[in-house]
mmCIF file of C-alpha atoms in Angstrom:
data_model
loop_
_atom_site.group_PDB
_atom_site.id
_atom_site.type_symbol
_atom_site.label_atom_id
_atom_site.label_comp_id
_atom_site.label_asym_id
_atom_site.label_seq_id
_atom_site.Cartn_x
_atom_site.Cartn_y
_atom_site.Cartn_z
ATOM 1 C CA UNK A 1 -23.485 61.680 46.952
ATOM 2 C CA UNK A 2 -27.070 61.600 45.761
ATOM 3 C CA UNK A 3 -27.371 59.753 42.317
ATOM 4 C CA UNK A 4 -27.513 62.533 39.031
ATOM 5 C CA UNK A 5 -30.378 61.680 37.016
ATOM 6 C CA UNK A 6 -28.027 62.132 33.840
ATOM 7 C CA UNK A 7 -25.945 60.368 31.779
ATOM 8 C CA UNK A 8 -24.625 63.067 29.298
ATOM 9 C CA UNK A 9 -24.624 67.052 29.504
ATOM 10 C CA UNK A 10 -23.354 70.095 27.707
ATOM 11 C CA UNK A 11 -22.489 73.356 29.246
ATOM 12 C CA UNK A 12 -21.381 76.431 27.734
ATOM 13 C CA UNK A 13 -19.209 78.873 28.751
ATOM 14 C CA UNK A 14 -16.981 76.391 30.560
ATOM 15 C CA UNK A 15 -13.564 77.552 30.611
ATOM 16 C CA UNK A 16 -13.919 79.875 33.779
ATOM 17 C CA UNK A 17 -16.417 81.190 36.511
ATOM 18 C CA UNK A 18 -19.810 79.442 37.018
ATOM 19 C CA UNK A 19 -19.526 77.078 34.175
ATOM 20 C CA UNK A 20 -16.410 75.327 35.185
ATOM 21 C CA UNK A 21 -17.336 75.207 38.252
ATOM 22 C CA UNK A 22 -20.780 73.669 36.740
ATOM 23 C CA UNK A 23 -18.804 71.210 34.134
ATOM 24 C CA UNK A 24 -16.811 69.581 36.916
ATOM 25 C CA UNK A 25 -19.575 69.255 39.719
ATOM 26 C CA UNK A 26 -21.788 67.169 37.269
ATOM 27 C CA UNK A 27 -18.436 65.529 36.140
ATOM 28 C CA UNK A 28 -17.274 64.339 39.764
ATOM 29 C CA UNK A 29 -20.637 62.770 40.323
ATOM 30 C CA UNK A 30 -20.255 60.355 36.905
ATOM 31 C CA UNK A 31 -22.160 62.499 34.106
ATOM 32 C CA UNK A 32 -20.086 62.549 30.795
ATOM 33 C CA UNK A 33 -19.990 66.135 30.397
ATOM 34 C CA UNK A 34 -19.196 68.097 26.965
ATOM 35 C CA UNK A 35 -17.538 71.491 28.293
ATOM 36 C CA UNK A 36 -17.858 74.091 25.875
ATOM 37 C CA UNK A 37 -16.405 77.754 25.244
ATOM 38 C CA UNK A 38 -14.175 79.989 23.331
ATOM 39 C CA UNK A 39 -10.754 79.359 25.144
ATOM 40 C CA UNK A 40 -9.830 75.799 24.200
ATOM 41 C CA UNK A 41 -6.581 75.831 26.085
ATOM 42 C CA UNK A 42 -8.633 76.577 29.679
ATOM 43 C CA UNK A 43 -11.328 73.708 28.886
ATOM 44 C CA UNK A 44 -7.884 71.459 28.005
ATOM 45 C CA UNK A 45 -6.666 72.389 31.897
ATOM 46 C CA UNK A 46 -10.283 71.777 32.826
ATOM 47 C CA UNK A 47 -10.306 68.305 31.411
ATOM 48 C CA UNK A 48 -6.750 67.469 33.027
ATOM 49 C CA UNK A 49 -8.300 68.690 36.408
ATOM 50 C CA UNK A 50 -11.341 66.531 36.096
ATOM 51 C CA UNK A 51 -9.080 63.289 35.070
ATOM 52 C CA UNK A 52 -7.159 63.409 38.727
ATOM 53 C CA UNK A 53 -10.414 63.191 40.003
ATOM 54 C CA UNK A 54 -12.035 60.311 37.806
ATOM 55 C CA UNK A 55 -14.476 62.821 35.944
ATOM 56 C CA UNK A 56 -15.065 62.717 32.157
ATOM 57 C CA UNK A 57 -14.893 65.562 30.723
ATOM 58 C CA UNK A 58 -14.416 66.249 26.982
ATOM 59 C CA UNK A 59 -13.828 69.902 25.477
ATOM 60 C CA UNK A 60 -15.805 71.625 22.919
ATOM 61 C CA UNK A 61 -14.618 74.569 21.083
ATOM 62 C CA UNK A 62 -17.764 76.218 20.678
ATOM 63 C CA UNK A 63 -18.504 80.213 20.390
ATOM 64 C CA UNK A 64 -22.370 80.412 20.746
ATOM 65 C CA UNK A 65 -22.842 84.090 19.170
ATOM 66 C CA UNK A 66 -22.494 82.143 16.297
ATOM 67 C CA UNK A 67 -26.005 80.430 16.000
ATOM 68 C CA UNK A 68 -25.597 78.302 13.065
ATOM 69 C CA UNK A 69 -22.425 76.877 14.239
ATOM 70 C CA UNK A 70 -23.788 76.156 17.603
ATOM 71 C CA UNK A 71 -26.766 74.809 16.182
ATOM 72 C CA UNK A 72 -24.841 72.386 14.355
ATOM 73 C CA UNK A 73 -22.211 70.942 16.760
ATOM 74 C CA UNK A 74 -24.428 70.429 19.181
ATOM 75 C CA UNK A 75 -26.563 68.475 17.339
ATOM 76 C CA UNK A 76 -23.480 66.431 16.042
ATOM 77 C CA UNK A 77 -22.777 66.177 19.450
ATOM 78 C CA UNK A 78 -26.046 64.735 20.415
ATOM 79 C CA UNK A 79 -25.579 62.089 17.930
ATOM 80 C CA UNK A 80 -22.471 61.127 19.003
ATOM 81 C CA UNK A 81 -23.534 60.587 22.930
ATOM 82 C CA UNK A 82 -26.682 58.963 22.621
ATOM 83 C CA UNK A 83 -28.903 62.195 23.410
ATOM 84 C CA UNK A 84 -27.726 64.786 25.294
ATOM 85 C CA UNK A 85 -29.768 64.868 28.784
ATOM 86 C CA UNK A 86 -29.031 68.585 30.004
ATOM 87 C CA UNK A 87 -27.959 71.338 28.668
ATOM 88 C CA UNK A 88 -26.837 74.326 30.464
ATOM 89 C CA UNK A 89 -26.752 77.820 28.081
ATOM 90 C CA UNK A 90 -24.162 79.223 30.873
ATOM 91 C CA UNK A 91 -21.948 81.633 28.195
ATOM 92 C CA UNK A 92 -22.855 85.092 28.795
ATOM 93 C CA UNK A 93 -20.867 88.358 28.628
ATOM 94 C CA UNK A 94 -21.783 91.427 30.599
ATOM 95 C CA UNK A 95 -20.559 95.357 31.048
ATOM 96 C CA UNK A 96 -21.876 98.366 30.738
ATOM 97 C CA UNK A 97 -24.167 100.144 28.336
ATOM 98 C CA UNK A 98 -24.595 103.216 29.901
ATOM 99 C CA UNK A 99 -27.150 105.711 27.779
ATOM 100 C CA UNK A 100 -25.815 108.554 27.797
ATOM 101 C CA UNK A 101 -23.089 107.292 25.525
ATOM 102 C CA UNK A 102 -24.139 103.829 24.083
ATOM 103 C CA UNK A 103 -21.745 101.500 22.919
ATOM 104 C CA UNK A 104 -23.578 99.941 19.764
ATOM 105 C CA UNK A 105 -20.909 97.075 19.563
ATOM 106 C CA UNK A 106 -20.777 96.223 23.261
ATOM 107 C CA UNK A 107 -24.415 95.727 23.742
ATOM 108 C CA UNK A 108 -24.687 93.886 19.826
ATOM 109 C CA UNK A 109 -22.155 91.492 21.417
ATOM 110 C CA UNK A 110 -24.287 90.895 24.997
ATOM 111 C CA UNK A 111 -27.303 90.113 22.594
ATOM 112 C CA UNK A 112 -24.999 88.202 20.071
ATOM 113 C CA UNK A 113 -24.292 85.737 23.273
ATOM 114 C CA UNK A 114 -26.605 86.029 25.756
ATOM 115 C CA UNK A 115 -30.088 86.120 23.545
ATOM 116 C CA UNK A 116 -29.111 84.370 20.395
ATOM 117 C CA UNK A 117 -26.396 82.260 21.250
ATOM 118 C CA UNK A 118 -28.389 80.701 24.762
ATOM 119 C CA UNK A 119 -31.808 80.159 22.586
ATOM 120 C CA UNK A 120 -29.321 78.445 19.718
ATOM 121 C CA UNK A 121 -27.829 76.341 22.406
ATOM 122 C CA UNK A 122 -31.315 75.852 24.001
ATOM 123 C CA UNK A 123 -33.130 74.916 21.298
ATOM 124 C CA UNK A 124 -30.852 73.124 19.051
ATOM 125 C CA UNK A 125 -32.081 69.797 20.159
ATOM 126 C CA UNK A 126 -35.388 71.006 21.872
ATOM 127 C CA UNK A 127 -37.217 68.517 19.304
ATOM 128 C CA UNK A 128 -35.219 65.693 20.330
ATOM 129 C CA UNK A 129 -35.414 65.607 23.546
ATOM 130 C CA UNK A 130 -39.662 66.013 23.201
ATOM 131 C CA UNK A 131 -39.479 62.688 21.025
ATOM 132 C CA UNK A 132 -37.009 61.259 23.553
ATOM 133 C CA UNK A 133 -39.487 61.994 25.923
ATOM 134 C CA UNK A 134 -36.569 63.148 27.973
ATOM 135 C CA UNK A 135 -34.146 66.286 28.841
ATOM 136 C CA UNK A 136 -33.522 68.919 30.817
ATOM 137 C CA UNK A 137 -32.661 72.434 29.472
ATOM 138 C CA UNK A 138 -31.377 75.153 31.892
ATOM 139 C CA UNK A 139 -30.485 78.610 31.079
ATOM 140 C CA UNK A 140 -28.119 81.047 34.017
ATOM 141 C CA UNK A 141 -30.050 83.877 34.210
ATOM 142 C CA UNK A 142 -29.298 87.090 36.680
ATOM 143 C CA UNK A 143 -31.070 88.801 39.249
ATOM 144 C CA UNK A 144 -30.115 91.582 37.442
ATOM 145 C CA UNK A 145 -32.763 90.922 34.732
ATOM 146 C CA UNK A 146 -35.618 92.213 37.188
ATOM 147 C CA UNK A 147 -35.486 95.624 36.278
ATOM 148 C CA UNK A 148 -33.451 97.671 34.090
ATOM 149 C CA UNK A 149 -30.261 98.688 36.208
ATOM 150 C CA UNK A 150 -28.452 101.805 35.478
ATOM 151 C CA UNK A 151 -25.542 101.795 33.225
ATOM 152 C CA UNK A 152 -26.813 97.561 32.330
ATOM 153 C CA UNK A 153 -29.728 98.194 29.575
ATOM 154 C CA UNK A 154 -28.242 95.120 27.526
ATOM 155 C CA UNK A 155 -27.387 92.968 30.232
ATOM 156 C CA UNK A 156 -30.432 93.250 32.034
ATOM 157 C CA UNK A 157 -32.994 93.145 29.456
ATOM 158 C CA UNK A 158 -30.476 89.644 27.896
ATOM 159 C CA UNK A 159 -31.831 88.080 30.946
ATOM 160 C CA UNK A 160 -35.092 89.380 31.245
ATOM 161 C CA UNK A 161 -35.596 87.845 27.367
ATOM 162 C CA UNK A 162 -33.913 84.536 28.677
ATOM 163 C CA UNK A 163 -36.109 84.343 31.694
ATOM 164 C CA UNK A 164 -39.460 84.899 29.886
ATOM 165 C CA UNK A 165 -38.076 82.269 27.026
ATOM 166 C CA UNK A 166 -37.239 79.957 29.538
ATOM 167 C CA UNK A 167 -41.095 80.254 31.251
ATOM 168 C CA UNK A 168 -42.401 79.764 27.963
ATOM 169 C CA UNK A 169 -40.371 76.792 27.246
ATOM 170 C CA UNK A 170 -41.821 75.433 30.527
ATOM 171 C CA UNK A 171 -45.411 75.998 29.908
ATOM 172 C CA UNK A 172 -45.210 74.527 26.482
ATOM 173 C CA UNK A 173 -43.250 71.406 27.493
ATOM 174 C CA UNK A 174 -46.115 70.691 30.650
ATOM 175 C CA UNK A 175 -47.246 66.974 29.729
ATOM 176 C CA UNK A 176 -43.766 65.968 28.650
ATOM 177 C CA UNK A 177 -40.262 64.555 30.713
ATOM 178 C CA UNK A 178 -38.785 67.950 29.156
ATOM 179 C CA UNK A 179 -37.474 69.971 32.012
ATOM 180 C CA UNK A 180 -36.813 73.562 31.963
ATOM 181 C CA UNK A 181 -34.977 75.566 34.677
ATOM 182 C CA UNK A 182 -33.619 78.975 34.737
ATOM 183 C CA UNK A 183 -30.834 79.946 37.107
ATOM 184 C CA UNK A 184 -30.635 83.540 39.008
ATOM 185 C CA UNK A 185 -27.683 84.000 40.324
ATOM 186 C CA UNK A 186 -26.470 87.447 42.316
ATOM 187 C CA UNK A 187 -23.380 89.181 42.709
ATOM 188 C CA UNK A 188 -20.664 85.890 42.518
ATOM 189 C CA UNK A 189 -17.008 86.051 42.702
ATOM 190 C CA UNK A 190 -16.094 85.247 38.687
ATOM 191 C CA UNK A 191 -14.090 86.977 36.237
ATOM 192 C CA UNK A 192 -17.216 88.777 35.094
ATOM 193 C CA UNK A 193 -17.926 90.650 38.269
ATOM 194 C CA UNK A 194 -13.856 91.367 38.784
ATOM 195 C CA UNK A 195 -14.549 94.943 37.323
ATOM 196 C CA UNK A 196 -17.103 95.803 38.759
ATOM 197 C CA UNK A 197 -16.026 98.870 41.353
ATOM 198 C CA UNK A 198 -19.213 99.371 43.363
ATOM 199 C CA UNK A 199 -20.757 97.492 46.305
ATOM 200 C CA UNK A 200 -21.885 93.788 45.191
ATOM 201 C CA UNK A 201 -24.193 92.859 48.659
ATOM 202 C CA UNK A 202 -24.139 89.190 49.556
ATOM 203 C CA UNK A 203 -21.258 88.521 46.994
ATOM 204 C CA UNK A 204 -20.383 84.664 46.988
ATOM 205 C CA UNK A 205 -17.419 82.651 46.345
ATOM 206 C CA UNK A 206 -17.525 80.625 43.183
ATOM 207 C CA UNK A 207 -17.407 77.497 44.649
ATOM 208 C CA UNK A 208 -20.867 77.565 47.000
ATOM 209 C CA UNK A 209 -22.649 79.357 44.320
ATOM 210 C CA UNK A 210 -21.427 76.265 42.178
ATOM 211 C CA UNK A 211 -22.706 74.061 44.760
ATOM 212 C CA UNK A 212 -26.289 76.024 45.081
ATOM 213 C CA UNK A 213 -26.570 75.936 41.609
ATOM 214 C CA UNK A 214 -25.719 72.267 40.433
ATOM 215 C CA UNK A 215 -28.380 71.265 43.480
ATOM 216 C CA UNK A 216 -31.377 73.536 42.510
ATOM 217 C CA UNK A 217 -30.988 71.926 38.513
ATOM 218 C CA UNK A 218 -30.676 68.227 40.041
ATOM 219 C CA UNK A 219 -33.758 68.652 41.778
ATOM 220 C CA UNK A 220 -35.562 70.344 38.629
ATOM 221 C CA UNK A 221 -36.310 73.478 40.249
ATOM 222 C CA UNK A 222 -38.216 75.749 37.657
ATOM 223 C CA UNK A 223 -36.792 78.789 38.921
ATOM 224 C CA UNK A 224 -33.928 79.440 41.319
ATOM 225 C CA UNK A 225 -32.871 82.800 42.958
ATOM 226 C CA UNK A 226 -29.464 83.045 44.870
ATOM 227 C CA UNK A 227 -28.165 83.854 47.612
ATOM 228 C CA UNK A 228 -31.879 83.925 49.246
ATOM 229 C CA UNK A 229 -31.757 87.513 50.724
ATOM 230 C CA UNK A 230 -30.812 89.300 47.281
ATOM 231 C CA UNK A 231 -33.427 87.160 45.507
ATOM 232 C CA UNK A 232 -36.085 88.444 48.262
ATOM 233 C CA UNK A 233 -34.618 92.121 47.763
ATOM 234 C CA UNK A 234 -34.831 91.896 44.055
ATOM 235 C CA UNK A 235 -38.168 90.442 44.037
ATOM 236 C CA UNK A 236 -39.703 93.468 46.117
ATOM 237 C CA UNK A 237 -37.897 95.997 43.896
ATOM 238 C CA UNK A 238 -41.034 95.053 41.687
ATOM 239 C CA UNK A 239 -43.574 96.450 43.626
ATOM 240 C CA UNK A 240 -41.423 99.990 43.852
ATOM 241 C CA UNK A 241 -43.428 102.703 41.777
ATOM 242 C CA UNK A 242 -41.463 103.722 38.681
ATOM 243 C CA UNK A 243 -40.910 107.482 39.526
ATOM 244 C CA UNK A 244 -39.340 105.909 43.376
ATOM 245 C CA UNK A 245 -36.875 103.413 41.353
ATOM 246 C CA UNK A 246 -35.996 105.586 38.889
ATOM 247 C CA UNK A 247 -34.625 108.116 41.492
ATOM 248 C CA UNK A 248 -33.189 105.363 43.716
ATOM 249 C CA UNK A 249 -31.584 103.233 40.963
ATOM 250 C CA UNK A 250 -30.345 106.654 38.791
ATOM 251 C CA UNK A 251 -28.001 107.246 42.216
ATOM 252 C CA UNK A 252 -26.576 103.954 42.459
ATOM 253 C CA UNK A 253 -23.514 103.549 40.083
#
Protein backbone atom coordinates (compact mmCIF):
# COMPACT_ATOMS: atom_id res chain seq x y z
CA UNK A 1 0.00 0.00 0.00
CA UNK A 2 1.79 3.05 -1.34
CA UNK A 3 2.54 5.62 1.52
CA UNK A 4 -0.39 8.77 1.64
CA UNK A 5 1.39 11.90 1.63
CA UNK A 6 -1.10 13.09 4.50
CA UNK A 7 -1.42 13.17 7.90
CA UNK A 8 -4.91 14.81 8.45
CA UNK A 9 -7.99 15.34 5.96
CA UNK A 10 -11.55 16.53 5.89
CA UNK A 11 -14.21 15.37 3.58
CA UNK A 12 -17.63 16.44 3.24
CA UNK A 13 -20.52 14.77 2.45
CA UNK A 14 -19.37 11.60 4.19
CA UNK A 15 -22.20 9.74 5.43
CA UNK A 16 -23.02 7.86 2.07
CA UNK A 17 -21.95 7.41 -1.69
CA UNK A 18 -18.53 8.72 -2.88
CA UNK A 19 -17.56 10.38 0.29
CA UNK A 20 -17.69 7.44 2.55
CA UNK A 21 -16.30 5.55 0.37
CA UNK A 22 -13.52 8.51 0.16
CA UNK A 23 -13.37 8.97 4.22
CA UNK A 24 -12.52 5.32 4.77
CA UNK A 25 -9.99 4.69 1.80
CA UNK A 26 -7.72 7.57 3.15
CA UNK A 27 -8.61 6.19 6.69
CA UNK A 28 -7.42 2.44 6.02
CA UNK A 29 -4.15 3.72 4.71
CA UNK A 30 -3.33 5.77 8.29
CA UNK A 31 -4.64 9.47 7.50
CA UNK A 32 -6.70 10.86 10.52
CA UNK A 33 -9.66 11.73 8.66
CA UNK A 34 -12.52 14.30 9.88
CA UNK A 35 -15.79 12.87 8.07
CA UNK A 36 -18.26 15.41 7.69
CA UNK A 37 -22.11 15.68 6.70
CA UNK A 38 -25.61 16.25 7.73
CA UNK A 39 -26.60 12.69 9.05
CA UNK A 40 -24.57 12.27 12.23
CA UNK A 41 -25.95 8.87 13.01
CA UNK A 42 -24.47 7.38 9.37
CA UNK A 43 -20.89 9.11 9.98
CA UNK A 44 -21.30 7.37 13.79
CA UNK A 45 -21.73 3.75 11.74
CA UNK A 46 -18.97 5.05 9.51
CA UNK A 47 -16.59 5.58 12.36
CA UNK A 48 -17.54 2.06 13.99
CA UNK A 49 -16.76 0.52 10.47
CA UNK A 50 -13.43 2.20 10.19
CA UNK A 51 -12.42 1.10 13.99
CA UNK A 52 -12.68 -2.89 12.96
CA UNK A 53 -10.34 -2.01 10.51
CA UNK A 54 -7.72 0.18 12.53
CA UNK A 55 -8.78 3.53 10.68
CA UNK A 56 -9.32 6.84 12.53
CA UNK A 57 -12.02 8.36 11.75
CA UNK A 58 -13.77 11.14 13.72
CA UNK A 59 -17.35 12.61 12.72
CA UNK A 60 -18.23 16.09 12.00
CA UNK A 61 -21.68 17.34 11.96
CA UNK A 62 -21.29 19.81 9.41
CA UNK A 63 -24.08 21.17 6.76
CA UNK A 64 -21.96 23.21 4.23
CA UNK A 65 -24.98 25.37 2.65
CA UNK A 66 -24.38 27.09 5.63
CA UNK A 67 -21.12 29.10 4.80
CA UNK A 68 -20.42 30.80 7.95
CA UNK A 69 -20.80 27.75 9.96
CA UNK A 70 -18.61 25.79 7.72
CA UNK A 71 -16.23 28.43 7.61
CA UNK A 72 -15.88 28.31 11.18
CA UNK A 73 -15.63 24.61 12.20
CA UNK A 74 -13.36 23.93 9.87
CA UNK A 75 -11.08 26.31 10.84
CA UNK A 76 -11.55 25.15 14.56
CA UNK A 77 -10.89 22.01 13.20
CA UNK A 78 -7.66 22.93 11.64
CA UNK A 79 -6.48 24.15 14.88
CA UNK A 80 -7.21 21.30 16.63
CA UNK A 81 -5.19 18.75 14.13
CA UNK A 82 -2.22 20.57 13.47
CA UNK A 83 -3.30 21.83 9.83
CA UNK A 84 -5.52 20.10 7.90
CA UNK A 85 -3.54 18.57 4.72
CA UNK A 86 -6.57 17.82 2.24
CA UNK A 87 -9.67 18.71 1.97
CA UNK A 88 -12.20 17.15 -0.18
CA UNK A 89 -15.59 19.58 -0.87
CA UNK A 90 -17.45 16.09 -1.79
CA UNK A 91 -21.27 17.31 -0.45
CA UNK A 92 -23.32 17.97 -3.36
CA UNK A 93 -27.05 17.49 -4.07
CA UNK A 94 -28.44 17.01 -7.53
CA UNK A 95 -32.10 16.62 -9.43
CA UNK A 96 -33.80 18.16 -11.80
CA UNK A 97 -34.50 21.72 -12.82
CA UNK A 98 -36.28 21.27 -15.77
CA UNK A 99 -37.33 24.88 -17.53
CA UNK A 100 -40.31 24.57 -18.47
CA UNK A 101 -41.43 24.53 -14.87
CA UNK A 102 -38.49 25.69 -12.60
CA UNK A 103 -38.31 24.78 -9.19
CA UNK A 104 -36.85 28.08 -7.54
CA UNK A 105 -36.16 26.16 -4.19
CA UNK A 106 -34.63 23.03 -5.69
CA UNK A 107 -32.06 24.71 -7.75
CA UNK A 108 -31.45 27.64 -4.61
CA UNK A 109 -30.61 24.47 -2.62
CA UNK A 110 -28.03 22.81 -5.50
CA UNK A 111 -26.31 26.36 -5.42
CA UNK A 112 -26.76 26.65 -1.54
CA UNK A 113 -24.41 23.28 -1.47
CA UNK A 114 -22.70 22.75 -4.36
CA UNK A 115 -21.36 26.56 -5.17
CA UNK A 116 -21.34 28.16 -1.80
CA UNK A 117 -21.00 25.52 0.53
CA UNK A 118 -17.76 23.66 -1.66
CA UNK A 119 -15.96 27.31 -2.07
CA UNK A 120 -16.74 27.79 1.99
CA UNK A 121 -15.26 24.43 2.59
CA UNK A 122 -12.50 25.15 -0.02
CA UNK A 123 -11.42 28.19 1.02
CA UNK A 124 -11.87 28.30 4.65
CA UNK A 125 -8.28 27.58 5.31
CA UNK A 126 -6.93 28.40 1.72
CA UNK A 127 -4.59 31.08 3.60
CA UNK A 128 -3.24 28.60 5.85
CA UNK A 129 -2.25 26.17 3.98
CA UNK A 130 -0.26 29.02 1.50
CA UNK A 131 1.70 30.05 4.81
CA UNK A 132 2.06 26.35 5.65
CA UNK A 133 3.49 26.08 2.46
CA UNK A 134 1.45 22.94 2.29
CA UNK A 135 -2.16 21.36 1.33
CA UNK A 136 -4.08 19.90 -0.99
CA UNK A 137 -7.67 21.05 -1.83
CA UNK A 138 -9.92 18.86 -4.08
CA UNK A 139 -13.34 19.57 -5.17
CA UNK A 140 -15.85 16.28 -6.91
CA UNK A 141 -16.93 17.76 -9.81
CA UNK A 142 -19.25 15.93 -12.69
CA UNK A 143 -18.94 15.25 -16.17
CA UNK A 144 -22.12 16.59 -16.26
CA UNK A 145 -20.78 20.17 -15.86
CA UNK A 146 -19.56 20.15 -19.65
CA UNK A 147 -22.54 21.38 -21.09
CA UNK A 148 -25.85 22.26 -19.91
CA UNK A 149 -27.92 18.88 -19.88
CA UNK A 150 -31.57 18.92 -20.28
CA UNK A 151 -33.78 18.97 -17.34
CA UNK A 152 -29.97 19.69 -15.05
CA UNK A 153 -29.51 23.70 -15.55
CA UNK A 154 -28.46 23.90 -11.71
CA UNK A 155 -26.57 20.89 -11.46
CA UNK A 156 -24.61 21.32 -14.39
CA UNK A 157 -23.73 24.85 -14.35
CA UNK A 158 -22.81 23.98 -9.94
CA UNK A 159 -20.04 22.11 -11.50
CA UNK A 160 -19.14 24.03 -14.32
CA UNK A 161 -18.63 27.12 -11.51
CA UNK A 162 -16.66 24.52 -9.31
CA UNK A 163 -14.50 23.41 -12.15
CA UNK A 164 -13.50 26.91 -13.39
CA UNK A 165 -12.94 27.89 -9.42
CA UNK A 166 -10.96 25.01 -8.98
CA UNK A 167 -8.58 26.00 -12.33
CA UNK A 168 -8.29 29.28 -10.94
CA UNK A 169 -7.29 28.12 -7.60
CA UNK A 170 -4.57 26.16 -9.47
CA UNK A 171 -3.14 28.88 -11.52
CA UNK A 172 -2.97 31.20 -8.60
CA UNK A 173 -1.37 28.70 -6.19
CA UNK A 174 1.61 27.79 -9.18
CA UNK A 175 4.94 28.54 -7.10
CA UNK A 176 3.48 27.16 -3.90
CA UNK A 177 3.13 23.21 -2.20
CA UNK A 178 -0.76 24.15 -2.50
CA UNK A 179 -2.37 21.48 -4.56
CA UNK A 180 -5.57 21.75 -6.29
CA UNK A 181 -7.50 18.87 -7.96
CA UNK A 182 -10.93 18.61 -9.24
CA UNK A 183 -12.66 15.26 -9.55
CA UNK A 184 -15.12 14.27 -12.65
CA UNK A 185 -16.81 11.57 -11.97
CA UNK A 186 -19.70 9.88 -14.45
CA UNK A 187 -22.71 8.04 -13.93
CA UNK A 188 -21.71 6.01 -10.30
CA UNK A 189 -23.86 3.73 -8.40
CA UNK A 190 -24.77 6.21 -5.14
CA UNK A 191 -27.88 7.25 -3.64
CA UNK A 192 -27.81 10.31 -5.87
CA UNK A 193 -28.07 8.56 -9.17
CA UNK A 194 -30.81 5.87 -7.55
CA UNK A 195 -33.59 8.05 -9.26
CA UNK A 196 -32.46 8.58 -12.04
CA UNK A 197 -34.82 6.43 -14.71
CA UNK A 198 -32.90 6.82 -17.97
CA UNK A 199 -29.81 5.09 -19.39
CA UNK A 200 -26.54 6.00 -17.21
CA UNK A 201 -23.63 4.47 -19.93
CA UNK A 202 -20.56 3.10 -18.22
CA UNK A 203 -22.31 3.30 -14.73
CA UNK A 204 -19.78 2.12 -11.92
CA UNK A 205 -20.04 0.52 -8.66
CA UNK A 206 -19.19 2.72 -5.74
CA UNK A 207 -16.43 0.95 -4.63
CA UNK A 208 -13.93 1.16 -7.98
CA UNK A 209 -15.01 4.64 -8.56
CA UNK A 210 -13.82 5.06 -4.82
CA UNK A 211 -10.71 3.41 -5.69
CA UNK A 212 -10.14 5.62 -9.10
CA UNK A 213 -10.79 8.50 -7.25
CA UNK A 214 -8.69 8.29 -3.92
CA UNK A 215 -5.63 7.29 -6.56
CA UNK A 216 -5.96 10.22 -9.09
CA UNK A 217 -5.93 12.86 -5.66
CA UNK A 218 -2.82 10.83 -4.14
CA UNK A 219 -0.97 11.36 -7.14
CA UNK A 220 -2.07 15.20 -7.41
CA UNK A 221 -3.69 14.91 -10.61
CA UNK A 222 -5.05 18.47 -11.60
CA UNK A 223 -7.92 17.16 -13.30
CA UNK A 224 -9.45 13.69 -13.40
CA UNK A 225 -12.27 12.36 -15.71
CA UNK A 226 -13.91 8.88 -14.98
CA UNK A 227 -14.58 6.09 -16.26
CA UNK A 228 -12.12 7.02 -19.35
CA UNK A 229 -14.63 6.40 -22.25
CA UNK A 230 -17.44 8.86 -20.83
CA UNK A 231 -14.73 11.43 -20.06
CA UNK A 232 -13.54 11.06 -23.90
CA UNK A 233 -17.38 11.22 -24.97
CA UNK A 234 -18.02 14.23 -22.87
CA UNK A 235 -14.99 15.97 -23.91
CA UNK A 236 -15.97 15.76 -27.76
CA UNK A 237 -19.54 16.88 -26.98
CA UNK A 238 -17.58 20.31 -26.98
CA UNK A 239 -16.75 20.53 -30.36
CA UNK A 240 -20.69 19.69 -31.36
CA UNK A 241 -22.21 22.98 -32.95
CA UNK A 242 -24.90 24.43 -30.69
CA UNK A 243 -27.95 24.09 -33.09
CA UNK A 244 -26.63 19.86 -33.42
CA UNK A 245 -26.58 19.56 -29.38
CA UNK A 246 -29.41 21.36 -28.78
CA UNK A 247 -31.51 18.93 -30.97
CA UNK A 248 -29.60 15.86 -29.75
CA UNK A 249 -29.54 16.70 -26.02
CA UNK A 250 -33.47 18.27 -26.12
CA UNK A 251 -34.39 14.29 -27.05
CA UNK A 252 -32.56 12.69 -24.41
CA UNK A 253 -34.57 12.67 -21.08
Amino acid sequence: MTEMPYRTALVTGASSGLGRGLALWFGKRGVKVYAAARRHDNLEALAREARVTGADIEPVALDVSQAEPTLERIRALDDACGGLDLVVANAGVGGQTDARHFPWEHAKRIIDVNVTGAVATLSAVLPRMVERNRGHLVGVSSLASCRGLPQNAAYSASKAFLNTFLESLRVDLQGTRVRVTCIKPGFVKTEMTAGIRHVMPFLLESEPAVELMGRAISRGAAEYGFPWPMDRAVGLTKLVPNFLFDAVASRVL
